Short mmCIF file of C-alpha atoms in Angstrom, two decimals:
data_model
loop_
_atom_site.label_atom_id
_atom_site.label_comp_id
_atom_site.label_asym_id
_atom_site.label_seq_id
_atom_site.Cartn_x
_atom_site.Cartn_y
_atom_site.Cartn_z
CA MET A 261 0.00 0.00 0.00
CA GLN A 262 1.12 3.54 -0.71
CA LEU A 263 -0.16 6.94 0.42
CA VAL A 264 -0.85 8.56 -2.94
CA GLY A 265 -2.82 11.70 -2.08
CA TYR A 266 -4.89 13.62 0.43
CA GLU A 267 -7.92 15.87 0.64
CA PRO A 268 -7.53 18.96 2.85
CA SER A 269 -10.16 20.60 5.01
CA GLY A 270 -12.89 22.04 2.85
CA ARG A 271 -13.30 18.83 0.89
CA GLY A 272 -14.04 16.36 3.66
CA SER A 273 -10.43 15.59 4.69
CA ALA A 274 -9.09 12.18 3.72
CA LEU A 275 -5.98 10.18 2.94
CA LEU A 276 -5.87 8.34 -0.39
CA VAL A 277 -4.25 4.92 -0.29
CA GLY A 278 -3.25 3.04 -3.43
CA ASP A 279 -3.31 -0.75 -3.26
CA ASP A 280 -2.66 -2.86 -6.37
CA GLY A 281 -4.20 -0.22 -8.62
CA ALA A 282 -7.24 0.45 -6.46
CA ILE A 283 -7.74 3.72 -4.60
CA GLU A 284 -9.13 3.65 -1.08
CA ARG A 285 -10.33 6.92 0.43
CA HIS A 286 -9.83 7.00 4.20
CA PRO A 287 -11.84 9.88 5.74
CA ILE A 288 -10.15 11.73 8.62
CA GLU A 289 -12.35 12.97 11.43
CA SER A 290 -11.69 14.10 14.97
CA GLY A 291 -11.37 11.12 17.29
CA ASP A 292 -10.43 8.66 14.55
CA ALA A 293 -7.46 6.36 15.13
CA LEU A 294 -4.80 6.23 12.42
CA ALA A 295 -2.42 3.29 12.43
CA TYR A 296 0.00 3.35 9.50
CA THR A 297 3.73 2.72 9.70
CA LEU A 298 5.69 4.65 7.09
CA GLU A 299 8.18 2.57 5.13
CA SER A 300 10.22 3.68 2.09
CA ARG A 301 9.18 6.70 0.03
CA HIS A 302 9.13 7.05 -3.75
CA CYS A 303 7.08 8.65 -6.52
CA ALA A 304 3.33 8.44 -5.88
CA GLY A 305 2.61 7.90 -9.58
CA THR A 306 -0.73 9.07 -10.91
CA ILE A 307 -4.43 8.64 -10.31
CA HIS A 308 -6.32 8.23 -13.57
CA ASP A 309 -10.00 7.35 -13.99
CA GLY A 310 -10.18 6.26 -10.37
CA GLU A 311 -7.18 3.95 -10.59
CA HIS A 312 -3.69 4.32 -9.20
CA ARG A 313 -0.79 3.89 -11.59
CA SER A 314 2.32 3.30 -9.54
CA CYS A 315 5.87 4.52 -10.20
CA THR A 316 9.06 3.16 -8.66
CA ARG A 317 11.28 6.18 -9.36
CA PRO A 318 12.91 7.40 -6.12
CA SER A 319 11.88 11.08 -6.32
CA ALA A 320 9.05 11.98 -3.93
CA PRO A 321 6.34 12.95 -3.74
CA TYR A 322 6.53 12.87 -7.56
CA CYS A 323 9.25 12.21 -10.10
CA GLU A 324 9.93 14.48 -13.07
CA PHE A 325 7.52 12.48 -15.23
CA HIS A 326 4.61 12.80 -12.80
CA THR A 327 5.10 16.35 -11.54
CA ARG A 328 2.30 18.58 -12.72
CA THR A 329 2.85 22.31 -13.11
CA TRP A 330 -0.29 24.45 -12.88
CA VAL A 331 0.63 27.48 -14.95
CA CYS A 332 -2.28 29.54 -13.57
CA ALA A 333 -0.55 29.57 -10.17
CA ARG A 334 2.30 31.56 -11.72
CA CYS A 335 0.08 33.98 -13.61
CA THR A 336 0.32 37.67 -12.78
CA GLY A 337 -2.07 38.82 -15.50
CA THR A 338 -0.19 37.71 -18.61
CA CYS A 339 -1.67 34.36 -19.62
CA LEU A 340 0.92 31.57 -19.85
CA LYS A 341 -1.37 29.23 -21.79
CA ASP A 342 -1.69 29.02 -25.56
CA GLU A 343 -5.23 30.31 -25.17
CA MET A 344 -6.77 32.00 -22.14
CA ASP A 345 -9.66 29.96 -20.74
CA CYS A 346 -10.44 31.48 -17.32
CA TYR A 347 -13.63 33.30 -18.35
CA GLN A 348 -15.51 32.84 -15.10
CA ASP A 349 -16.20 35.17 -12.21
CA HIS A 350 -13.16 35.23 -9.93
CA ALA A 351 -12.75 36.46 -6.37
CA VAL A 352 -9.74 38.24 -4.94
CA TYR A 353 -9.50 37.51 -1.24
CA ILE A 354 -7.41 38.24 1.83
CA ALA A 355 -6.77 35.29 4.15
CA ALA A 356 -5.63 35.59 7.77
CA PHE A 357 -3.42 33.05 9.52
CA ALA A 358 -3.07 33.59 13.26
CA PRO A 359 -1.81 35.71 14.71
CA ASP A 360 -0.98 38.29 12.01
CA THR A 361 -0.02 36.79 8.66
CA PHE A 362 -2.30 38.14 5.92
CA LYS A 363 -2.22 36.69 2.40
CA VAL A 364 -3.78 37.80 -0.87
CA GLY A 365 -5.14 35.17 -3.21
CA VAL A 366 -7.39 34.44 -6.17
CA THR A 367 -9.95 31.72 -6.81
CA LYS A 368 -13.07 31.09 -8.84
CA LEU A 369 -15.94 32.87 -7.13
CA ARG A 370 -17.95 29.68 -6.62
CA ARG A 371 -15.01 28.10 -4.73
CA LEU A 372 -14.18 31.02 -2.45
CA GLU A 373 -15.15 29.58 0.94
CA THR A 374 -13.87 26.11 0.02
CA ARG A 375 -10.52 27.53 -1.10
CA LEU A 376 -10.09 29.43 2.17
CA ARG A 377 -10.78 26.25 4.14
CA GLU A 378 -8.40 24.22 1.96
CA GLN A 379 -5.60 26.60 2.92
CA GLY A 380 -6.46 26.48 6.62
CA ALA A 381 -7.24 30.19 6.84
CA ASP A 382 -8.56 31.45 10.19
CA ARG A 383 -10.31 34.43 8.60
CA GLY A 384 -11.14 35.46 5.07
CA ALA A 385 -12.33 38.59 3.32
CA HIS A 386 -13.71 38.79 -0.22
CA VAL A 387 -12.44 42.11 -1.56
CA HIS A 388 -12.98 42.05 -5.36
CA THR A 389 -15.15 40.22 -7.88
CA VAL A 390 -14.01 40.32 -11.51
CA SER A 391 -15.09 38.65 -14.73
CA ASN A 392 -12.00 36.57 -15.46
CA GLY A 393 -8.77 35.20 -14.04
CA ARG A 394 -6.48 37.62 -15.88
CA ILE A 395 -7.96 40.67 -14.20
CA ALA A 396 -7.97 38.88 -10.84
CA ARG A 397 -4.26 38.03 -11.15
CA GLU A 398 -3.41 41.60 -12.06
CA ILE A 399 -5.15 42.84 -8.90
CA GLU A 400 -3.51 40.10 -6.84
CA ALA A 401 -0.04 41.03 -8.12
CA GLU A 402 -0.62 44.67 -7.15
CA ILE A 403 -1.79 43.79 -3.62
CA ALA A 404 1.11 41.31 -3.25
CA GLN A 405 3.47 44.27 -3.21
CA ARG A 406 2.10 44.94 0.30
CA LEU A 407 0.88 41.53 1.51
CA VAL A 408 2.34 38.05 1.07
CA ASP A 409 0.89 35.78 -1.62
CA ARG A 410 1.94 32.49 -0.04
CA VAL A 411 2.21 31.16 3.50
CA ARG A 412 4.68 28.41 4.32
CA THR A 413 3.93 25.37 6.46
CA PRO A 414 5.94 26.44 9.57
CA THR A 415 3.87 29.64 9.76
CA LYS A 416 0.65 27.63 9.55
CA ILE A 417 1.83 25.25 12.27
CA ALA A 418 2.66 28.24 14.46
CA SER A 419 -0.93 29.45 13.99
CA LEU A 420 -2.48 26.33 15.53
CA ALA A 421 -2.14 27.42 19.17
CA THR A 422 -2.96 31.09 18.80
CA THR A 423 -5.73 33.39 17.56
CA VAL A 424 -5.98 36.13 15.00
CA ASP A 425 -4.90 39.62 16.05
CA GLU A 426 -8.27 41.23 15.33
CA GLY A 427 -6.88 44.75 15.46
CA ALA A 428 -4.23 44.01 12.85
CA TRP A 429 -6.78 42.12 10.72
CA ASN A 430 -9.27 44.97 10.74
CA ALA A 431 -6.52 47.50 10.02
CA THR A 432 -5.38 45.45 7.03
CA LEU A 433 -8.90 45.42 5.60
CA GLU A 434 -9.42 49.16 5.94
CA GLU A 435 -7.98 49.84 2.49
CA PHE A 436 -10.48 47.47 0.83
CA GLU A 437 -14.22 47.59 0.18
CA VAL A 438 -14.97 44.24 1.78
CA ILE A 439 -17.77 42.31 0.08
CA ASP A 440 -17.98 39.46 2.61
CA ARG A 441 -16.11 38.15 5.64
CA PHE A 442 -15.52 34.61 6.86
CA ALA A 443 -14.40 33.11 10.17
CA PHE A 444 -13.48 29.43 10.41
CA ASP A 445 -13.35 26.99 13.30
CA TYR A 446 -11.56 23.71 12.60
CA GLY A 447 -12.38 22.19 15.98
CA LEU A 448 -8.76 22.23 17.14
CA GLU A 449 -8.12 23.06 20.77
CA CYS A 450 -4.33 23.24 20.94
CA THR A 451 -3.10 24.76 24.19
CA SER A 452 0.49 24.67 22.91
CA GLN A 453 2.04 24.57 19.45
CA PRO A 454 2.07 21.02 18.05
CA VAL A 455 5.41 19.43 17.21
CA PRO A 456 6.13 19.18 13.45
CA GLU A 457 6.48 15.50 12.51
CA THR A 458 5.89 13.09 9.64
CA ILE A 459 3.77 10.25 10.99
CA ALA A 460 0.46 8.59 10.18
CA ALA A 461 -0.32 7.02 13.54
CA GLY A 462 -2.25 8.40 16.49
CA THR A 463 -5.61 9.84 17.42
CA VAL A 464 -6.88 12.53 15.07
CA VAL A 465 -7.32 15.89 16.78
CA GLY A 466 -8.42 17.55 13.55
CA VAL A 467 -7.40 18.86 10.15
CA LYS A 468 -6.68 22.45 9.22
CA GLY A 469 -5.88 22.95 5.57
CA ARG A 470 -3.39 20.23 4.75
CA LEU A 471 -2.18 20.03 8.37
CA LEU A 472 -3.21 16.81 10.10
CA VAL A 473 -3.04 17.18 13.89
CA LEU A 474 -2.48 13.92 15.78
CA GLU A 475 -2.09 12.98 19.43
CA ASN A 476 0.46 10.23 19.97
CA GLY A 477 2.01 9.19 23.27
CA GLY A 478 0.91 12.29 25.11
CA THR A 479 2.28 14.71 22.50
CA THR A 480 0.36 16.60 19.83
CA TYR A 481 1.92 16.54 16.36
CA ALA A 482 1.28 18.60 13.22
CA VAL A 483 1.73 16.64 10.01
CA ASP A 484 1.86 18.25 6.58
CA MET A 485 -0.13 15.68 4.60
CA ARG A 486 1.83 16.49 1.47
CA ASP A 487 4.89 15.08 3.27
CA LEU A 488 3.07 11.75 3.59
CA VAL A 489 2.48 11.36 -0.15
CA GLY A 490 4.70 8.69 -1.67
CA TYR A 491 5.28 6.59 1.43
CA ASP A 492 4.68 2.87 1.28
CA VAL A 493 2.73 1.97 4.41
CA THR A 494 1.82 -1.04 6.48
CA GLU A 495 -1.07 -1.14 8.89
CA GLY A 496 0.09 -0.83 12.49
CA THR A 497 1.69 1.87 14.60
CA THR A 498 5.29 2.93 14.35
CA ASP A 499 7.82 2.12 17.07
CA ARG A 500 10.39 4.74 16.04
CA ASP A 501 11.31 7.53 18.42
CA LEU A 502 9.28 10.70 17.97
CA GLN A 503 10.13 14.23 19.00
CA SER A 504 8.10 15.17 22.09
CA SER A 505 6.90 18.54 23.27
CA LEU A 506 8.03 19.88 26.62
CA ASP A 507 4.43 19.53 27.81
CA SER A 508 4.84 15.75 27.68
CA PHE A 509 7.25 15.94 30.59
CA GLY A 510 5.16 18.22 32.80
#
């Protein structure tokens, strides 16, 4: 068996396990017990028409033949495709990650709330609606001169045990004509920052974006699910030493 994908919060949260070509979707909900031991890691291959096509190349999570580049993610208003095809209403949004990291982003209007949840945003604000992706990316690029346009995993892990600085959030939004606001609760009650780790065993505390929060041996861990993709797994808990938080020794 191999972990070949994941679904972040906003889509129902799940791990995708490939087994002899079949794909098994394992939902992740608070209180669930995960019991996978991670073995060797290699390319996760592809999922096509509901089937997993494996790859033995050593690069992970994907080798050069199975790495997909989404050109729209690099767009700043000049289309990188042979023909522009993003003629749908798009939203420009500001996402907040506790305590005070504020990110600008773009998504199709119909996916706005889902996209914010997929990223694990604590707050969101819809600040522009435009008729196509090109215009949205132009606005995003202009705002990105003042706000970040990506948030790295360590920053998101740091946000798990804190709350949004409401004063800084409101001050950031003052320059925009806010169309709608969102506040998200992922059901996580972390009294201290979880320890970053790559495991797939323990009791599920919850999922925030692509961060899977697990309790294992008295310590709470934050797992970037993308770091799990490509691992061969066996059912059963790991016996390797794990980094513990100081709280475990209190």
